[in-house]
Short mmCIF file of C-alpha atoms in Angstrom, two decimals:
data_model
loop_
_atom_site.label_atom_id
_atom_site.label_comp_id
_atom_site.label_asym_id
_atom_site.label_seq_id
_atom_site.Cartn_x
_atom_site.Cartn_y
_atom_site.Cartn_z
CA MET A 60 85.30 105.68 194.86
CA GLN A 61 83.73 103.36 197.40
CA SER A 62 80.12 102.21 197.68
CA SER A 63 78.17 99.58 199.57
CA PHE A 64 74.83 97.95 198.82
CA ASN A 65 72.37 96.20 201.09
CA HIS A 66 69.72 94.49 198.97
CA VAL A 67 71.29 93.30 195.71
CA ARG A 68 72.74 89.93 194.76
CA LEU A 69 74.46 88.21 191.86
CA SER A 70 72.20 85.20 191.22
CA HIS A 71 73.33 83.62 187.91
CA VAL A 72 76.55 83.60 185.89
CA LEU A 73 77.24 81.85 182.58
CA THR A 74 80.26 82.14 180.30
CA ILE A 75 80.27 81.34 176.60
CA VAL A 76 83.32 80.79 174.38
CA PRO A 77 83.33 80.20 170.60
CA GLN A 78 83.86 76.77 169.06
CA ASN A 79 87.39 77.18 167.72
CA LEU A 80 89.82 75.94 170.39
CA ILE A 81 93.44 76.77 169.59
CA ASN A 82 96.55 75.21 171.10
CA ILE A 83 99.26 77.84 170.82
CA ASP A 84 101.80 75.14 169.90
CA ASP A 85 99.96 75.00 166.57
CA GLU A 86 100.55 78.74 166.07
CA LEU A 87 104.35 78.52 166.07
CA ASP A 88 104.69 79.21 162.35
CA THR A 89 101.87 81.78 162.12
CA ARG A 90 101.41 84.00 165.14
CA TYR A 91 104.94 83.38 166.49
CA GLN A 92 106.65 83.27 163.09
CA GLY A 93 108.70 80.21 163.98
CA ASP A 94 110.20 81.80 167.11
CA ILE A 95 110.16 78.88 169.54
CA LYS A 96 111.76 80.98 172.31
CA LYS A 97 108.95 83.51 172.12
CA LEU A 98 106.36 80.74 172.17
CA ASN A 99 107.92 79.09 175.22
CA LYS A 100 108.13 82.46 176.98
CA ILE A 101 104.41 83.02 176.43
CA LYS A 102 103.68 79.58 177.87
CA LYS A 103 106.01 79.86 180.86
CA GLU A 104 105.68 83.51 181.91
CA PHE A 105 102.17 84.35 180.74
CA GLY A 106 100.64 80.94 181.42
CA LEU A 107 98.88 80.56 178.09
CA GLN A 108 98.33 77.19 176.40
CA TYR A 109 94.85 77.39 174.86
CA HIS A 110 92.46 80.08 173.73
CA TYR A 111 89.16 80.22 171.88
CA GLU A 112 88.76 82.25 168.72
CA ALA A 113 85.54 83.31 167.02
CA ASP A 114 85.20 83.08 163.27
CA GLN A 115 84.77 86.26 161.23
CA GLU A 116 80.97 85.98 161.28
CA THR A 117 80.62 85.50 165.03
CA THR A 118 80.46 88.57 167.27
CA ALA A 119 80.31 89.16 171.00
CA SER A 120 76.56 89.73 170.70
CA ASP A 121 76.14 86.25 169.17
CA LEU A 122 77.84 84.69 172.17
CA GLY A 123 75.77 86.88 174.50
CA GLU A 124 72.51 85.98 172.79
CA TYR A 125 73.36 82.28 173.02
CA GLY A 126 74.12 82.56 176.74
CA ALA A 127 71.02 84.65 177.46
CA ASN A 128 68.81 82.01 175.86
CA ILE A 129 70.43 79.31 178.01
CA LEU A 130 69.63 81.47 181.03
CA PHE A 131 66.00 81.97 179.98
CA ASN A 132 65.33 78.38 178.91
CA GLU A 133 67.30 76.25 181.38
CA PHE A 134 66.67 78.31 184.50
CA ASN A 135 63.12 79.47 183.80
CA ILE A 136 63.96 83.17 183.79
CA ASP A 137 61.06 85.19 182.40
CA LYS A 138 62.61 87.67 179.96
CA ASN A 139 59.64 89.98 180.55
CA SER A 140 60.78 90.36 184.16
CA LEU A 141 63.95 92.17 183.10
CA ASP A 142 64.09 95.86 183.89
CA ALA A 143 67.33 96.45 181.97
CA ILE A 144 69.93 94.85 179.75
CA ILE A 145 73.46 96.23 180.07
CA VAL A 146 76.25 95.25 177.68
CA CYS A 147 79.94 95.87 178.29
CA THR A 148 82.05 95.23 175.20
CA GLN A 149 84.98 96.69 173.29
CA THR A 150 84.00 94.76 170.15
CA PRO A 151 80.48 95.98 169.31
CA ASP A 152 78.51 94.99 166.22
CA PHE A 153 78.08 98.65 165.32
CA PHE A 154 79.40 102.04 166.45
CA THR A 155 75.74 102.91 166.82
CA PRO A 156 73.28 101.83 168.14
CA PRO A 157 74.54 100.24 171.37
CA THR A 158 74.99 96.48 171.30
CA ALA A 159 72.47 96.31 174.16
CA CYS A 160 69.82 97.73 171.82
CA TYR A 161 70.75 95.21 169.14
CA LEU A 162 70.43 92.36 171.66
CA HIS A 163 67.21 93.85 173.00
CA GLY A 164 65.69 93.19 169.59
CA LYS A 165 67.38 89.82 169.02
CA LEU A 166 66.11 88.56 172.39
CA SER A 167 62.62 90.05 171.86
CA LEU A 168 62.70 91.91 175.17
CA ASN A 169 59.86 94.02 176.45
CA GLU A 170 59.79 97.71 175.48
CA LYS A 171 59.97 98.63 179.17
CA THR A 172 63.42 96.96 179.38
CA LEU A 173 66.10 99.65 179.37
CA ALA A 174 69.10 98.91 177.10
CA PHE A 175 72.52 100.58 177.10
CA ASP A 176 76.25 99.86 176.78
CA ILE A 177 79.26 100.46 178.99
CA ASN A 178 82.55 101.15 177.23
CA GLN A 179 85.07 99.46 179.52
CA ALA A 180 87.83 96.94 178.98
CA CYS A 181 89.44 94.57 181.49
CA ALA A 182 87.75 96.13 184.54
CA GLY A 183 84.39 96.10 182.77
CA TYR A 184 82.79 93.20 184.61
CA VAL A 185 83.07 94.87 188.01
CA PHE A 186 82.14 98.29 186.56
CA GLY A 187 79.04 96.70 185.04
CA LEU A 188 78.09 95.00 188.30
CA TYR A 189 78.50 98.31 190.11
CA THR A 190 76.16 99.99 187.60
CA ALA A 191 73.54 97.26 187.93
CA TYR A 192 73.81 97.17 191.72
CA SER A 193 73.32 100.95 191.85
CA MET A 194 70.20 100.81 189.68
CA ILE A 195 68.66 98.09 191.81
CA GLU A 196 69.61 99.60 195.15
CA ASN A 197 67.99 102.94 194.25
CA GLY A 198 64.70 101.13 193.58
CA SER A 199 64.40 101.73 189.84
CA CYS A 200 65.04 98.08 188.90
CA LYS A 201 64.64 94.63 190.41
CA ARG A 202 66.26 92.38 187.79
CA ILE A 203 69.03 93.23 185.31
CA LEU A 204 70.68 91.14 182.60
CA PHE A 205 74.37 91.97 182.23
CA ILE A 206 76.30 90.72 179.18
CA CYS A 207 80.04 91.32 179.17
CA GLY A 208 82.89 90.32 176.88
CA ASP A 209 84.59 90.55 173.54
CA THR A 210 85.84 88.85 170.42
CA TRP A 211 89.30 90.38 170.72
CA SER A 212 90.81 88.18 168.02
CA LYS A 213 89.29 90.50 165.42
CA TYR A 214 91.69 93.23 166.55
CA TYR A 215 94.85 91.26 166.03
CA HIS A 216 96.97 90.31 163.04
CA PRO A 217 99.37 87.36 163.42
CA LYS A 218 102.22 89.25 161.77
CA TYR A 219 102.08 92.15 164.21
CA ASN A 220 100.87 90.80 167.53
CA THR A 221 101.58 87.92 169.88
CA ASN A 222 98.66 88.63 172.16
CA ILE A 223 97.52 86.28 174.89
CA GLY A 224 93.87 87.16 174.42
CA GLY A 225 90.89 84.90 173.92
CA ASP A 226 87.30 85.40 172.84
CA GLY A 227 84.43 84.96 175.29
CA VAL A 228 81.34 86.54 176.84
CA SER A 229 79.66 86.27 180.22
CA VAL A 230 75.94 86.48 180.95
CA SER A 231 74.97 87.47 184.50
CA LEU A 232 71.70 88.10 186.29
CA ILE A 233 71.62 90.66 189.11
CA GLU A 234 68.54 90.81 191.32
CA TYR A 235 66.93 92.63 194.23
CA SER A 236 67.24 90.76 197.52
CA GLN A 237 64.51 91.28 200.10
CA LYS A 238 66.79 90.10 202.87
CA GLU A 239 69.92 92.04 203.68
CA HIS A 240 72.70 91.17 201.25
CA LYS A 241 75.77 93.31 201.86
CA SER A 242 78.30 94.03 199.12
CA TYR A 243 81.14 96.51 198.79
CA PHE A 244 82.83 98.14 195.80
CA ASP A 245 86.03 100.12 195.35
CA LEU A 246 86.62 101.58 191.86
CA GLY A 247 89.04 104.08 190.33
CA SER A 248 90.60 105.46 187.15
CA ASP A 249 93.76 107.22 186.03
CA GLY A 250 93.21 108.64 182.56
CA LYS A 251 96.79 109.92 182.39
CA GLY A 252 97.81 106.31 181.80
CA LEU A 253 95.61 105.91 178.70
CA LYS A 254 98.62 105.96 176.36
CA TYR A 255 100.00 102.76 177.86
CA LEU A 256 97.12 100.59 176.61
CA PHE A 257 94.85 101.85 173.84
CA MET A 258 93.85 101.60 170.18
CA PRO A 259 95.29 104.67 168.45
CA PHE A 260 93.38 104.37 165.19
CA GLY A 261 89.92 103.37 164.01
CA ALA A 262 87.66 105.93 165.67
CA PHE A 263 87.39 109.69 165.10
CA ARG A 264 90.53 111.05 166.78
CA ASN A 265 93.32 111.74 164.27
CA THR A 266 96.02 110.46 166.59
CA ASP A 267 99.43 112.13 166.47
CA LEU A 268 101.68 109.42 167.84
CA LYS A 269 104.60 111.81 168.30
CA ALA A 270 102.48 113.98 170.59
CA MET A 271 101.58 111.04 172.85
CA GLU A 272 104.87 111.34 174.78
CA GLU A 273 105.18 107.59 174.59
CA PRO A 274 108.47 106.87 172.75
CA GLU A 275 107.95 103.11 172.55
CA ILE A 276 104.86 103.46 170.40
CA LEU A 277 106.91 105.05 167.62
CA ASN A 278 108.84 101.79 167.24
CA LYS A 279 105.66 99.82 166.63
CA ASN A 280 104.00 99.39 163.28
CA ILE A 281 100.53 100.09 164.65
CA LYS A 282 97.74 99.60 162.11
CA GLU A 283 94.06 100.48 162.26
CA ARG A 284 92.13 98.21 164.66
CA GLN A 285 95.31 97.15 166.45
CA ILE A 286 96.06 97.69 170.12
CA TYR A 287 99.19 99.23 171.53
CA MET A 288 100.39 98.20 174.98
CA ASN A 289 103.46 99.23 176.91
CA GLY A 290 103.91 95.92 178.67
CA LEU A 291 106.27 97.16 181.37
CA GLU A 292 104.05 100.10 182.35
CA ILE A 293 100.94 97.88 182.50
CA PHE A 294 102.84 95.28 184.51
CA ASN A 295 103.95 97.93 187.01
CA PHE A 296 100.47 99.45 187.17
CA ALA A 297 98.72 96.13 187.81
CA THR A 298 101.15 94.82 190.41
CA ARG A 299 101.14 98.15 192.27
CA LYS A 300 97.53 99.28 192.06
CA GLU A 301 95.63 96.00 192.46
CA PRO A 302 97.12 95.07 195.87
CA GLN A 303 96.53 98.63 197.04
CA ALA A 304 92.91 98.68 195.84
CA PHE A 305 92.26 95.18 197.22
CA ASN A 306 93.38 96.23 200.69
CA GLN A 307 91.35 99.44 200.47
CA LEU A 308 88.25 97.37 199.74
CA LEU A 309 88.81 95.05 202.70
CA LYS A 310 89.38 98.00 205.00
CA PHE A 311 86.19 99.65 203.72
CA ALA A 312 84.22 96.44 204.26
CA ASN A 313 85.94 95.75 207.61
CA TYR A 314 86.72 92.24 206.44
CA ASP A 315 89.68 89.90 206.95
CA LYS A 316 91.14 88.40 203.77
CA ASN A 317 91.67 85.08 205.59
CA ASP A 318 87.89 84.69 205.84
CA LEU A 319 87.42 84.88 202.06
CA ASP A 320 86.48 81.69 200.24
CA PHE A 321 87.68 82.81 196.81
CA VAL A 322 89.34 85.74 195.07
CA PHE A 323 88.72 85.99 191.33
CA PHE A 324 91.24 88.26 189.64
CA HIS A 325 91.24 89.48 186.06
CA GLN A 326 93.36 86.94 184.19
CA ALA A 327 95.90 89.34 182.69
CA ASN A 328 98.78 86.87 182.74
CA LYS A 329 100.20 84.35 185.17
CA GLY A 330 103.24 86.44 186.05
CA ILE A 331 101.20 89.47 187.08
CA LEU A 332 98.75 87.35 189.05
CA LYS A 333 101.44 85.50 190.98
CA ILE A 334 103.00 88.77 192.09
CA ILE A 335 99.64 90.21 193.16
CA ILE A 336 98.67 87.05 195.04
CA ASN A 337 102.05 86.86 196.78
CA ARG A 338 102.04 90.53 197.75
CA LEU A 339 98.60 90.13 199.27
CA GLN A 340 99.63 86.86 200.95
CA ILE A 341 96.55 85.09 199.67
CA ASP A 342 96.37 81.31 199.73
CA HIS A 343 96.90 80.32 196.08
CA SER A 344 94.11 77.73 196.34
CA LYS A 345 91.69 80.61 196.95
CA ALA A 346 92.79 82.54 193.85
CA PRO A 347 92.27 80.18 190.90
CA LEU A 348 93.76 80.80 187.46
CA SER A 349 92.05 80.08 184.15
CA ILE A 350 94.36 81.79 181.65
CA GLU A 351 95.93 78.48 180.55
CA LYS A 352 92.50 77.27 179.40
CA TYR A 353 91.00 80.43 177.89
CA GLY A 354 93.68 83.07 177.50
CA ASN A 355 93.02 86.62 178.65
CA LEU A 356 89.26 87.06 178.12
CA SER A 357 89.43 90.76 179.00
CA ALA A 358 86.29 91.77 180.93
CA ALA A 359 84.90 88.22 180.76
CA SER A 360 87.95 86.67 182.43
CA ILE A 361 86.60 87.08 185.98
CA PRO A 362 83.22 85.38 185.38
CA ALA A 363 84.91 82.65 183.31
CA THR A 364 87.29 81.92 186.18
CA LEU A 365 84.36 81.97 188.61
CA CYS A 366 82.35 79.51 186.50
CA ASP A 367 85.35 77.25 186.09
CA ALA A 368 86.29 77.23 189.77
CA ILE A 369 82.86 77.06 191.36
CA ASN A 370 81.83 74.10 189.21
CA SER A 371 85.01 72.31 190.26
CA TYR A 372 84.29 73.20 193.89
CA GLU A 373 80.71 72.17 194.63
CA ILE A 374 77.45 72.71 192.75
CA PRO A 375 75.01 73.34 194.27
CA LEU A 376 76.85 75.32 196.90
CA GLN A 377 76.83 73.75 200.36
CA LYS A 378 77.36 77.11 202.07
CA ASN A 379 77.36 80.81 201.27
CA LEU A 380 80.68 81.87 199.74
CA LYS A 381 82.36 85.19 200.47
CA ILE A 382 84.30 86.30 197.38
CA VAL A 383 86.25 89.24 196.00
CA LEU A 384 86.41 90.18 192.33
CA GLY A 385 89.55 92.10 191.37
CA ALA A 386 89.94 93.81 187.99
CA PHE A 387 92.43 96.19 186.38
CA GLY A 388 93.29 97.31 182.87
CA ALA A 389 92.86 99.88 180.10
CA GLY A 390 91.76 103.33 181.06
CA LEU A 391 93.73 102.97 183.23
CA SER A 392 90.97 101.61 185.46
CA TRP A 393 90.59 99.25 188.39
CA ALA A 394 87.60 97.85 190.26
CA ASN A 395 87.21 95.48 193.21
CA ALA A 396 84.07 94.07 194.79
CA LEU A 397 83.35 91.97 197.87
CA MET A 398 80.10 90.01 197.82
CA THR A 399 78.39 86.81 198.90
CA LEU A 400 77.27 83.95 196.66
CA ASP A 401 74.21 82.32 198.24
CA THR A 402 73.65 78.57 198.26
CA ASP A 403 71.06 79.03 195.50
CA PHE A 404 73.60 80.84 193.30
CA ILE A 405 73.66 79.30 189.83
CA CYS A 406 76.51 79.08 187.37
CA LYS A 407 77.33 76.64 184.61
CA LYS A 408 80.65 75.27 183.50
CA VAL A 409 81.98 77.41 180.63
CA GLN A 410 79.82 76.66 177.60
CA ILE A 411 80.88 76.39 173.96
CA TYR A 412 78.82 78.40 171.49
CA GLN A 413 76.86 76.25 169.06
CA LYS A 414 76.31 78.21 165.89
CA GLU A 415 72.90 77.81 164.31
CA LYS A 416 72.90 76.06 160.95
CA LYS A 417 71.42 78.12 158.15
#
């Protein structure tokens, strides 16, 4: 599906990670069970060295609340001006109500502020932007707070998984633009690929693994609240679909990739990203990586990479930047967006969550 918008802009982006910074070298005897070859493979092929992990009491909503208050207090954003709060997370506080409703109360937002969740994984940041852009373009909203991210570490057990994930949440502000502000989106899904990346147990489907027609899953000791991934299938999906979708977006927008200032891809792993970047013949300096610093932050990986790169580039911006956001992951889903960051665009270097003392 393709859509364009004329009067919406991304004005603020913050990214928050928890306090616990982990060097994976220190996980050799726990997560990697003393397997130095596996550890070195993760570092070399996947590009991981560090990741942040929330403690058992810290949730994605805590990180989102912390970032939202930075937005309100440091940048003089009136919370009463918000028309909606949208939350995209796979690690909610509760099955019900939506995490957006929980944060609506925690942030003391106005009753007129609509609150709802989006259930999306790695492509969730671009799906959420598309939703917010649509609501603003149709005239129902002028300012939307979008909180996106997870505390994925709660889904993993060191004896069963050697994931490259990290915990983190982004906080973005999307606003109506009186002047023309063109943006373009290309999004898609292939639900037949669900079985290659999903959580079989923990919700209300009594999953029959034998009926999934996914032989590899039968060899895994999948527990409740653990994720199954067929790495080869996801690798093939990402390296095939993302270049295709990226080019479709540029064709739709009638834009030359050589005129882009930055491309921010979902930070799945370094190997996947290098193949995508090479196939698209993108200058590597325009497609920064952040996975070594933060791990795979799922839906928050794109805004984290943006915050990291833009702050290293020039703040405040000296010119408008033309960027593409490229996401792909569970669903199977993919989403790409081309937009402009104005010179008054605001983002902060990735912030570390400071837990309140009780």
